[in-house]
PDB file of C-alpha atoms in Angstrom:
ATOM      1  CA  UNK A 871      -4.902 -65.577   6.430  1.00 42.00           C
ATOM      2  CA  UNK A 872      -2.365 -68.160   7.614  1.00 42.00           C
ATOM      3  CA  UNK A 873       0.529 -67.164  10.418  1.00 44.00           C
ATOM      4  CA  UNK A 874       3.504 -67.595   9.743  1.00 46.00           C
ATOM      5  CA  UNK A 875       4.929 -70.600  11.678  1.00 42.00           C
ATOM      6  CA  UNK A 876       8.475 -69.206  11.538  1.00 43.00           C
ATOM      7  CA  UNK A 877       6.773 -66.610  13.924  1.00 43.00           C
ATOM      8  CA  UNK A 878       4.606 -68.791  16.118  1.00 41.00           C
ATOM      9  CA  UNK A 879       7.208 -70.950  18.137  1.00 40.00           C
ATOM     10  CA  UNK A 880       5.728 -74.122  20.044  1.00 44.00           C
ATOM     11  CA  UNK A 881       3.787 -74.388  22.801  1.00 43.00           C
ATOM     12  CA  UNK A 882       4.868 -73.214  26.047  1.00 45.00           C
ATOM     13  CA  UNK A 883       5.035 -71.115  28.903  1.00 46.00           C
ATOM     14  CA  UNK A 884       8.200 -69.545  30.642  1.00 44.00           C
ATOM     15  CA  UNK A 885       8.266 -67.943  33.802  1.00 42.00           C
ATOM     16  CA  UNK A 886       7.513 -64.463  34.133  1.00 44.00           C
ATOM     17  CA  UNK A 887      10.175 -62.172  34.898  1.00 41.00           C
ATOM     18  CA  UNK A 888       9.377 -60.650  38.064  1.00 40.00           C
ATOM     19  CA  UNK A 889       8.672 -57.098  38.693  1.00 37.00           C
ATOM     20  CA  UNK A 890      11.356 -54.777  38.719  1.00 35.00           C
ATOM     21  CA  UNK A 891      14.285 -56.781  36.738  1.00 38.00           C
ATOM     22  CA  UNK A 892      13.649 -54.088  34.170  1.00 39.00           C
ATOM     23  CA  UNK A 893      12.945 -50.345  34.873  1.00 38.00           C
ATOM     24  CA  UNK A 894      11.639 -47.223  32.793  1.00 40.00           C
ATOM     25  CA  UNK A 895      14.712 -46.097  31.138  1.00 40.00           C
ATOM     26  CA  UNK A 896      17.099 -48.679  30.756  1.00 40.00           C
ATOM     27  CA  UNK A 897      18.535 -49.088  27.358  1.00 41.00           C
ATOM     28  CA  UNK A 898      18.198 -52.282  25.780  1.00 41.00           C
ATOM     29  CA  UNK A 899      20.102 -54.658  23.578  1.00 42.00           C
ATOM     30  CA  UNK A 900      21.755 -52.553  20.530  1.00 42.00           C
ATOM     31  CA  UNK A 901      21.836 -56.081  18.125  1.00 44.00           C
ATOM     32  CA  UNK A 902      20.135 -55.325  14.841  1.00 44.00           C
ATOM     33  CA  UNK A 903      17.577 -57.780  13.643  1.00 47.00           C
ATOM     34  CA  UNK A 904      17.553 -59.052   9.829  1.00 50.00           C
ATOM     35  CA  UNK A 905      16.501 -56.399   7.629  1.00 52.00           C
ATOM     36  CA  UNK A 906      13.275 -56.511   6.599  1.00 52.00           C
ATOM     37  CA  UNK A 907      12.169 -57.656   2.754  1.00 63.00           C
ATOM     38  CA  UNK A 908       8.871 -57.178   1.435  1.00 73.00           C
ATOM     39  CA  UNK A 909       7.501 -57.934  -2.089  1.00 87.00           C
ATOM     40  CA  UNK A 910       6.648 -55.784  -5.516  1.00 90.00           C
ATOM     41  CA  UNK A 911       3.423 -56.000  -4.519  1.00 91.00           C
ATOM     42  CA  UNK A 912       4.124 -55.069  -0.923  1.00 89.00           C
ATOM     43  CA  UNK A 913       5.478 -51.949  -2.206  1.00 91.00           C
ATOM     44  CA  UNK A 914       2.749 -50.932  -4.886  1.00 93.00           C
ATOM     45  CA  UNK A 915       0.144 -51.285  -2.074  1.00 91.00           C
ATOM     46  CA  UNK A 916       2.058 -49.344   0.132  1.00 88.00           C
ATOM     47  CA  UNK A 917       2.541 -47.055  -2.044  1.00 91.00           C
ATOM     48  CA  UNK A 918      -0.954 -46.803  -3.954  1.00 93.00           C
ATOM     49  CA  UNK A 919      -2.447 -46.746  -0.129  1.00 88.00           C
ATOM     50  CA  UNK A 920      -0.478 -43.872   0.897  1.00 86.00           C
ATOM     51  CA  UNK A 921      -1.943 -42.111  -2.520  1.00 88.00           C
ATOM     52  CA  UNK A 922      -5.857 -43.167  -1.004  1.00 86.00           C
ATOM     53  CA  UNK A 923      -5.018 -41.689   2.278  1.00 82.00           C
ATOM     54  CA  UNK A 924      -3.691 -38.623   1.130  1.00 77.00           C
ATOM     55  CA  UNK A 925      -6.681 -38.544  -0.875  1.00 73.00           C
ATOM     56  CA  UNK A 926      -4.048 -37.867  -4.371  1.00 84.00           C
ATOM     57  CA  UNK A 927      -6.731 -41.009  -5.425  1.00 87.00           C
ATOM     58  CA  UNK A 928     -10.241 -40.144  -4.465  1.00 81.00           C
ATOM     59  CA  UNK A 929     -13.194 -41.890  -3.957  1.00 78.00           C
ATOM     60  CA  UNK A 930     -14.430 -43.692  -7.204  1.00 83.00           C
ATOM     61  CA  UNK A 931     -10.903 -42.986  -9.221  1.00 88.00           C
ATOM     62  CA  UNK A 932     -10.464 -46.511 -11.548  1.00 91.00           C
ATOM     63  CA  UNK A 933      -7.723 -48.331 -10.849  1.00 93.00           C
ATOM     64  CA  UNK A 934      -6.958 -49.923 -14.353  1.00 93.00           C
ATOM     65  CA  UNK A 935      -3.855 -52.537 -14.065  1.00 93.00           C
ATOM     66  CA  UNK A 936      -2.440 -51.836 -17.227  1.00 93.00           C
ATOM     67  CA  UNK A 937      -2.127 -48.071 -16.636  1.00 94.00           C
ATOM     68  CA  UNK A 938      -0.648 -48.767 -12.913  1.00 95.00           C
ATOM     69  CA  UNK A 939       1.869 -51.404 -14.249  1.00 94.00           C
ATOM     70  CA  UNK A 940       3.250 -48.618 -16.859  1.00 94.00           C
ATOM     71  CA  UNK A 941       3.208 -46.294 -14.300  1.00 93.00           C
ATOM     72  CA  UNK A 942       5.204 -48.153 -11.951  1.00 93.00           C
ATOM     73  CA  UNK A 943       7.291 -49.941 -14.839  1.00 93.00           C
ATOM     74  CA  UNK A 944       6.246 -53.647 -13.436  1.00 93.00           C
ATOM     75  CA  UNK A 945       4.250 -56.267 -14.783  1.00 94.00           C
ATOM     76  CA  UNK A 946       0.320 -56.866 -14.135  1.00 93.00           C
ATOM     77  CA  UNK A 947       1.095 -59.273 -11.420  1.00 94.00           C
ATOM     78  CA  UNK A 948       2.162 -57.514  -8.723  1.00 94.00           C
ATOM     79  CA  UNK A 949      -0.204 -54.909  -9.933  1.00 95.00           C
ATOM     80  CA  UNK A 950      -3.368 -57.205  -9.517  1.00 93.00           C
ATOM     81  CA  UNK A 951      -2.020 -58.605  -6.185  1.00 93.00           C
ATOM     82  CA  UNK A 952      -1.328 -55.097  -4.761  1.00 93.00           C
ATOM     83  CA  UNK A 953      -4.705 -54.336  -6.061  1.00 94.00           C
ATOM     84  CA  UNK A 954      -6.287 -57.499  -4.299  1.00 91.00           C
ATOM     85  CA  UNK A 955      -4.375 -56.781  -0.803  1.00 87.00           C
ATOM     86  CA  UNK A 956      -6.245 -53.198  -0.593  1.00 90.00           C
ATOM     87  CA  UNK A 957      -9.698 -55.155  -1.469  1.00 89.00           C
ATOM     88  CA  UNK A 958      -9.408 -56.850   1.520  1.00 81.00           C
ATOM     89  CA  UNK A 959      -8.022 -53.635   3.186  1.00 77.00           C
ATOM     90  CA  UNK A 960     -11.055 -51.976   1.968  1.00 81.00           C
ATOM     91  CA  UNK A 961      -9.230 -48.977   0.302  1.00 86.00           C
ATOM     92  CA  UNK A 962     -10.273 -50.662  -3.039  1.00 91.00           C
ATOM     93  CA  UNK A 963     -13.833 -52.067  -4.189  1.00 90.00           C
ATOM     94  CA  UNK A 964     -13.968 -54.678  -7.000  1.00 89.00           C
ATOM     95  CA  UNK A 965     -16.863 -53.803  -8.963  1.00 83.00           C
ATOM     96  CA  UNK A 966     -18.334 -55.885 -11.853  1.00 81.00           C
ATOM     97  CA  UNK A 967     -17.702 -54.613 -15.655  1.00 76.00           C
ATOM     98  CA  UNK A 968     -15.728 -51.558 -13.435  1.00 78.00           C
ATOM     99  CA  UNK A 969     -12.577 -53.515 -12.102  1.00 87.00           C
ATOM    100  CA  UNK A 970     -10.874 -52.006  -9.518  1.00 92.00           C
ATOM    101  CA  UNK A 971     -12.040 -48.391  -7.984  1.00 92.00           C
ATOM    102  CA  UNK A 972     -11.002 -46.430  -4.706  1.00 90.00           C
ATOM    103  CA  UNK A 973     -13.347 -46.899  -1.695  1.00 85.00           C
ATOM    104  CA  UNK A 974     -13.048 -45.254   1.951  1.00 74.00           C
ATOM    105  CA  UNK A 975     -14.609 -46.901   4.895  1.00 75.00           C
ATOM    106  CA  UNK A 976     -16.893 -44.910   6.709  1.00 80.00           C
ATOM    107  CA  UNK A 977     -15.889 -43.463  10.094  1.00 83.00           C
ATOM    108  CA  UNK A 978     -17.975 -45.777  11.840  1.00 89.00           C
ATOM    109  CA  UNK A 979     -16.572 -48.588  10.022  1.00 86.00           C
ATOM    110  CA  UNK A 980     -12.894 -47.510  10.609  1.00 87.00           C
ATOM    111  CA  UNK A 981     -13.812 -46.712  14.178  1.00 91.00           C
ATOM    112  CA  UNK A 982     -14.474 -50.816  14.375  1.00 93.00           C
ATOM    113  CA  UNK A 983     -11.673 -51.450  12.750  1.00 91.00           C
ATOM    114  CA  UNK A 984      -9.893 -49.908  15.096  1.00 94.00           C
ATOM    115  CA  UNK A 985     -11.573 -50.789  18.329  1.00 96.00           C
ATOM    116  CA  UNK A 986     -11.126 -54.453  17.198  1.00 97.00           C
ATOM    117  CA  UNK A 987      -7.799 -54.262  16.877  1.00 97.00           C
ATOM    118  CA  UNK A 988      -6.792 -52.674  19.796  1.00 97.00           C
ATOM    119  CA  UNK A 989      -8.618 -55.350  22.078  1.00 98.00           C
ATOM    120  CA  UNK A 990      -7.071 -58.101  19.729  1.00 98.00           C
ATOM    121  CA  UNK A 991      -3.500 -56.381  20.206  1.00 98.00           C
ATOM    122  CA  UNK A 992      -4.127 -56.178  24.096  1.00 98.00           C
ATOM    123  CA  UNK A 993      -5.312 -59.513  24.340  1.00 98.00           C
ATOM    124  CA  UNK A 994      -2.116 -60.851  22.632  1.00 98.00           C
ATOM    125  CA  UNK A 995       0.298 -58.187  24.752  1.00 98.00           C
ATOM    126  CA  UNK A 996      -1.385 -59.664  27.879  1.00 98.00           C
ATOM    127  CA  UNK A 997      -1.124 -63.906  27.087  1.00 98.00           C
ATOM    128  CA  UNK A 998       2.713 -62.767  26.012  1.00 98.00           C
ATOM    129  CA  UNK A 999       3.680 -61.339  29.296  1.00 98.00           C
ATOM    130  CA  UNK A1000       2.427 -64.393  30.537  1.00 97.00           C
ATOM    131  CA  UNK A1001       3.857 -67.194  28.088  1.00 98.00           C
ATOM    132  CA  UNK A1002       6.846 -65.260  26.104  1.00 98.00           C
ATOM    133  CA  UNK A1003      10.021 -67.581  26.289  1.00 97.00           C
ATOM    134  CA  UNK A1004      13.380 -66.013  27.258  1.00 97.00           C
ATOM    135  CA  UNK A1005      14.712 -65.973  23.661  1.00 97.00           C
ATOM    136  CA  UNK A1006      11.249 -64.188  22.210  1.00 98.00           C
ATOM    137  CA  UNK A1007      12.006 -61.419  25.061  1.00 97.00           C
ATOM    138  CA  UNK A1008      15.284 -60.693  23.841  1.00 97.00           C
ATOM    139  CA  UNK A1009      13.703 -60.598  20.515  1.00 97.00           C
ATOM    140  CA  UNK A1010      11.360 -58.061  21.216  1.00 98.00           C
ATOM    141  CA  UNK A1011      13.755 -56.343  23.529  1.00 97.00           C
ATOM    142  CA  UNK A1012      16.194 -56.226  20.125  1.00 97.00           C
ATOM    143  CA  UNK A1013      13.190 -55.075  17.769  1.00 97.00           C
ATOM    144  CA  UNK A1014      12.240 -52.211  20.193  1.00 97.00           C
ATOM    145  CA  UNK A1015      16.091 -50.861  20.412  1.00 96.00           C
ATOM    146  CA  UNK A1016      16.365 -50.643  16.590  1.00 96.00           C
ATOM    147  CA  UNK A1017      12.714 -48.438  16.631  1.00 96.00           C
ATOM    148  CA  UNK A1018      14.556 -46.667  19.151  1.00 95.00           C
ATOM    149  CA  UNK A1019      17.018 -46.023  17.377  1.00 94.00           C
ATOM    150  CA  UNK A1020      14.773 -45.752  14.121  1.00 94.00           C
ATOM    151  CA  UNK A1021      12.764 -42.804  16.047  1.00 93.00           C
ATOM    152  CA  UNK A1022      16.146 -40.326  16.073  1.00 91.00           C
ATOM    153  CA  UNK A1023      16.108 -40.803  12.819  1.00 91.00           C
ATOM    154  CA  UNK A1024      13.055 -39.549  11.751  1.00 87.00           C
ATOM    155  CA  UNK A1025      12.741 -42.539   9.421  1.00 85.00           C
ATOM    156  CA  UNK A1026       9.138 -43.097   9.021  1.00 89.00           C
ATOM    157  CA  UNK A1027       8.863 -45.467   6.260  1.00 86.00           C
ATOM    158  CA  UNK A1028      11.797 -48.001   7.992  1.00 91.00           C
ATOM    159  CA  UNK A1029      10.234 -47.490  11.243  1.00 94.00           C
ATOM    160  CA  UNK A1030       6.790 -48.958   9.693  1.00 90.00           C
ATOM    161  CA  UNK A1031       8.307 -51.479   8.466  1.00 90.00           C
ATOM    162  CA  UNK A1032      10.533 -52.855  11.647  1.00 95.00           C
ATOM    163  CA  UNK A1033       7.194 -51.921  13.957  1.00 96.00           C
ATOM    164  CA  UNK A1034       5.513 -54.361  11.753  1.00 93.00           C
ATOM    165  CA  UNK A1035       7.738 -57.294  13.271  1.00 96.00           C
ATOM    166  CA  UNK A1036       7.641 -55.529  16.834  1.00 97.00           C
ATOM    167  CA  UNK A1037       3.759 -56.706  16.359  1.00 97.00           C
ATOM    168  CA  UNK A1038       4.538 -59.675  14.998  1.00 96.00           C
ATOM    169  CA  UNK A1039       6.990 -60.868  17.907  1.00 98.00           C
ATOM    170  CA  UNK A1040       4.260 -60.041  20.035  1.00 98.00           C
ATOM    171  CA  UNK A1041       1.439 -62.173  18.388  1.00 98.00           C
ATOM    172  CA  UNK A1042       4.051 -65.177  18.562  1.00 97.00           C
ATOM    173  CA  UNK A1043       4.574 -64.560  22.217  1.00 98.00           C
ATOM    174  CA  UNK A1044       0.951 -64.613  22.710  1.00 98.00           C
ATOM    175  CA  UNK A1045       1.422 -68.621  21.827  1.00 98.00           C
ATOM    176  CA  UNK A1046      -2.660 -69.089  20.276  1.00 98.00           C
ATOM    177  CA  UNK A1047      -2.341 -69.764  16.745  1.00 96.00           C
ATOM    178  CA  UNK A1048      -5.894 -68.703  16.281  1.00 97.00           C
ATOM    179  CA  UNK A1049      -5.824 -65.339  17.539  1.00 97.00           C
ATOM    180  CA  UNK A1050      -2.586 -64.578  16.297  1.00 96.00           C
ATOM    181  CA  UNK A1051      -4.290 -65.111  12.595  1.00 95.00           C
ATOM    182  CA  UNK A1052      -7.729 -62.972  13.760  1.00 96.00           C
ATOM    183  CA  UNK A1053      -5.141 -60.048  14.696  1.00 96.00           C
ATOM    184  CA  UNK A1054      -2.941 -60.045  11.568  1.00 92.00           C
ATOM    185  CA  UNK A1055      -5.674 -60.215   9.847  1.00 89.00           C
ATOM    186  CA  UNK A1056      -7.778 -57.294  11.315  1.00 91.00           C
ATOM    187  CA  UNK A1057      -4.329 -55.323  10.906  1.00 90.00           C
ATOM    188  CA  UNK A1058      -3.888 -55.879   7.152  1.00 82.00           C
ATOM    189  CA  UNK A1059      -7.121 -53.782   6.948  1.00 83.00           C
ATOM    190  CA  UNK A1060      -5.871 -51.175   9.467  1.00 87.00           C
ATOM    191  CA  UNK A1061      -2.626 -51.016   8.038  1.00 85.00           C
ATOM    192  CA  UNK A1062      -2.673 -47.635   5.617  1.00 85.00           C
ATOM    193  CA  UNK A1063      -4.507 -46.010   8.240  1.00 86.00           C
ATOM    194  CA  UNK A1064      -1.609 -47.123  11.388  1.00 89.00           C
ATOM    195  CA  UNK A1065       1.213 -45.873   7.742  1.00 87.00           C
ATOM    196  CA  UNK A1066      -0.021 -42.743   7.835  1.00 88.00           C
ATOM    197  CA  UNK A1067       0.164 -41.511  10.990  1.00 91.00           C
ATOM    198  CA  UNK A1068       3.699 -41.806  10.825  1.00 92.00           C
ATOM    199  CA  UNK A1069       3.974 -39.108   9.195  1.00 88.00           C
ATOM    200  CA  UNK A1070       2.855 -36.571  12.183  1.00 92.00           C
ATOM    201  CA  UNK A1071       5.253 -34.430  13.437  1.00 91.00           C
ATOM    202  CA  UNK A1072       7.216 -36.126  16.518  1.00 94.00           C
ATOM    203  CA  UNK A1073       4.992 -39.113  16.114  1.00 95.00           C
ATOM    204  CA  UNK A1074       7.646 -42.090  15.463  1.00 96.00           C
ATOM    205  CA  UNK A1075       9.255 -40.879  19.058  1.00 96.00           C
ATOM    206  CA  UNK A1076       5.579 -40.791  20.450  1.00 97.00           C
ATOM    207  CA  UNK A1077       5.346 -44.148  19.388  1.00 97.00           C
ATOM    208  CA  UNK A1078       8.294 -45.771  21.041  1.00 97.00           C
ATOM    209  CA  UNK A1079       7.380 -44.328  24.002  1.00 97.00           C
ATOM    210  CA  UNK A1080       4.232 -46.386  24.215  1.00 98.00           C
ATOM    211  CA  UNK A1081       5.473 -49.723  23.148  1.00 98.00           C
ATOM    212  CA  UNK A1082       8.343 -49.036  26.178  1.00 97.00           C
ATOM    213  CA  UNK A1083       5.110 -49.085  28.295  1.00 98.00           C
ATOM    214  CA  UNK A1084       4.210 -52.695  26.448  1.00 98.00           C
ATOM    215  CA  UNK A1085       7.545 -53.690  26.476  1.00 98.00           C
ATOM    216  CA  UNK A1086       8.474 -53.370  30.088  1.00 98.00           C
ATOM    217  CA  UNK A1087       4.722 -54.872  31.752  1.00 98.00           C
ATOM    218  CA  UNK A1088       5.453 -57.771  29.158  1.00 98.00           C
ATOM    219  CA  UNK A1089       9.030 -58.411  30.775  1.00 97.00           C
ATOM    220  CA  UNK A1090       7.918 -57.869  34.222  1.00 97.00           C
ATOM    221  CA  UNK A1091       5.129 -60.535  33.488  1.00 98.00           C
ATOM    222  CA  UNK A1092       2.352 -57.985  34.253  1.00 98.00           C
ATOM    223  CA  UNK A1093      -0.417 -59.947  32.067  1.00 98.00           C
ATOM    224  CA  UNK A1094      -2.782 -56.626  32.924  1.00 98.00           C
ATOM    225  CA  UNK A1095      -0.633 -53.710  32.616  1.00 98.00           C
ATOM    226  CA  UNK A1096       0.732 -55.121  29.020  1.00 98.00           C
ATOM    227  CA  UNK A1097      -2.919 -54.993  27.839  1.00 98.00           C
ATOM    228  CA  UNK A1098      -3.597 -51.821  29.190  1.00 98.00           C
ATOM    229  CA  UNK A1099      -0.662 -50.418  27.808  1.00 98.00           C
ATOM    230  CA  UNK A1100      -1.136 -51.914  24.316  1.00 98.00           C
ATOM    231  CA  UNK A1101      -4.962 -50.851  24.368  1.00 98.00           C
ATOM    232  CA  UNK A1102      -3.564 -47.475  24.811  1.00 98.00           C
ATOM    233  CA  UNK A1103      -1.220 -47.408  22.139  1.00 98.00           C
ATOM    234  CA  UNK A1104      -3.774 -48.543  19.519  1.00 97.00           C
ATOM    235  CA  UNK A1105      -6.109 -46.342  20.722  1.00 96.00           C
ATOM    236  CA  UNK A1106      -3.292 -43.305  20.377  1.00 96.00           C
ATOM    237  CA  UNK A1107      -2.777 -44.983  16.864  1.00 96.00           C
ATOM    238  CA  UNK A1108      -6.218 -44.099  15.826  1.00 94.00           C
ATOM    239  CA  UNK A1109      -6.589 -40.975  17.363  1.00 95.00           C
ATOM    240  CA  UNK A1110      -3.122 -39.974  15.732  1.00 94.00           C
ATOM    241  CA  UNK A1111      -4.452 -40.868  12.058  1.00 91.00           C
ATOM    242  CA  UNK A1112      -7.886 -38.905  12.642  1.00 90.00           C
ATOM    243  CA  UNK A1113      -4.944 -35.564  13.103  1.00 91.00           C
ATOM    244  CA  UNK A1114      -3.455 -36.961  10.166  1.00 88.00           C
ATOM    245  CA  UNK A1115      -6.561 -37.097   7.695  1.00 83.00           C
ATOM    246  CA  UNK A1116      -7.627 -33.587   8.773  1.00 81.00           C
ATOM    247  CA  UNK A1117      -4.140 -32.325   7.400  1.00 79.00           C
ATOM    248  CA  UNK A1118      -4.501 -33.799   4.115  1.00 65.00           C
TER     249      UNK A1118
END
């Protein structure tokens, strides 16, 4: 999976902010960042994911393009690239003369997921604290207002959807090409899993809550406490879906 270079800015490191510029508390900037677009496709997976994890499509159920396409009034492309996305996600198995069917990773297997990704996410919170320039912290600080904001709202689908870039500002701020690609990568095959838990009672406010914790270490310039804090939140994440797939 490539990175998007719009999101990876050059090479560089700024001086950290020292400790105590910002405190717990403190609103941050109110400017709203550019809404967020996402394909056809985008959407189907999203939306035949959600239909996995809820378990509406069990184990085994084909997945014939045709039928989806009608369903969804669309054409078979988006259809077969939604349908690719959640192979790689491993909600889907391609199987020969079968097409398409519904999988679900083990619990040990989505336990690594997950443990993978939250060292990959605190490894990129903790080179960001360190190497963010001035302009990417305002970024984030702008990305983490509107979830703020997003939060009171009790909007969980728009609040995926902006948290997505509140990731991605952080990978760029990590400045390593190569491990921002590992960690988008292992997240496209987290990604129902971190959806769903959304949908937990008081969870979007839980959320922004923990990413204050990753937001203020990473302006302080605490390399340490950013990846602690992120490590946590992952780790949250995870435990958060396991409440979620019990209720469904």
């Amino acid at each position: 999976m490539s990175v998007d270079k719009a999101l990876i800015p050059r090479r560089g490191k700024s001086s950290p902010i020292p400790a105590g510029v910002i405190t717990p508390g403190v609103r941050l900037a109110r400017t709203t960042p550019a809404p967020v677009k996402i394909t056809r496709a985008e959407e189907l997976r999203h939306q035949l994911a959600d239909e996995i994890v809820r378990g509406t499509l069990r184990p085994g159920a084909a997945l014939d393009e045709t039928e989806i396409a009608q369903r969804f009034k669309v054409s078979r492309t988006p259809v077969r690239e939604a349908l690719r996305q959640l192979v790689t996600s491993g909600l889907v198995e391609s199987r020969p003369h079968y097409g398409a069917v519904v999988a679900q990773p083990s619990f040990e297997r989505l336990t690594g997921m997950f443990e993978a990704m939250s060292e990959l996410e605190a490894l990129c919170a903790s080179f960001a604290a360190e190497r963010m320039t001035p302009l990417e912290r305002r970024t984030l600080e702008t990305i983490h207002e509107e979830l703020r904001m997003l939060s009171s709202q009790g909007n969980p689908e728009r609040f995926h959807d902006v948290n997505e870039h509140f990731h991605n500002a952080i990978y760029a701020g990590a400045h390593n090409d190569y491990i921002a690609e590992i960690t988008l990568a292992t997240r496209v095959r987290v990604q129902p899993f971190r959806r769903a838990q959304f949908r937990n009672l008081g969870r979007l406010a839980k959320s922004h809550a923990e990413h204050d914790r990753v937001v203020i270490a990473i302006l302080r310039g605490d390399r340490d406490g950013a990846a602690k804090a992120m490590r946590h939140h992952i780790d949250l994440v995870r435990d958060e879906y396991e409440i979620y797939a019990v209720s469904v």
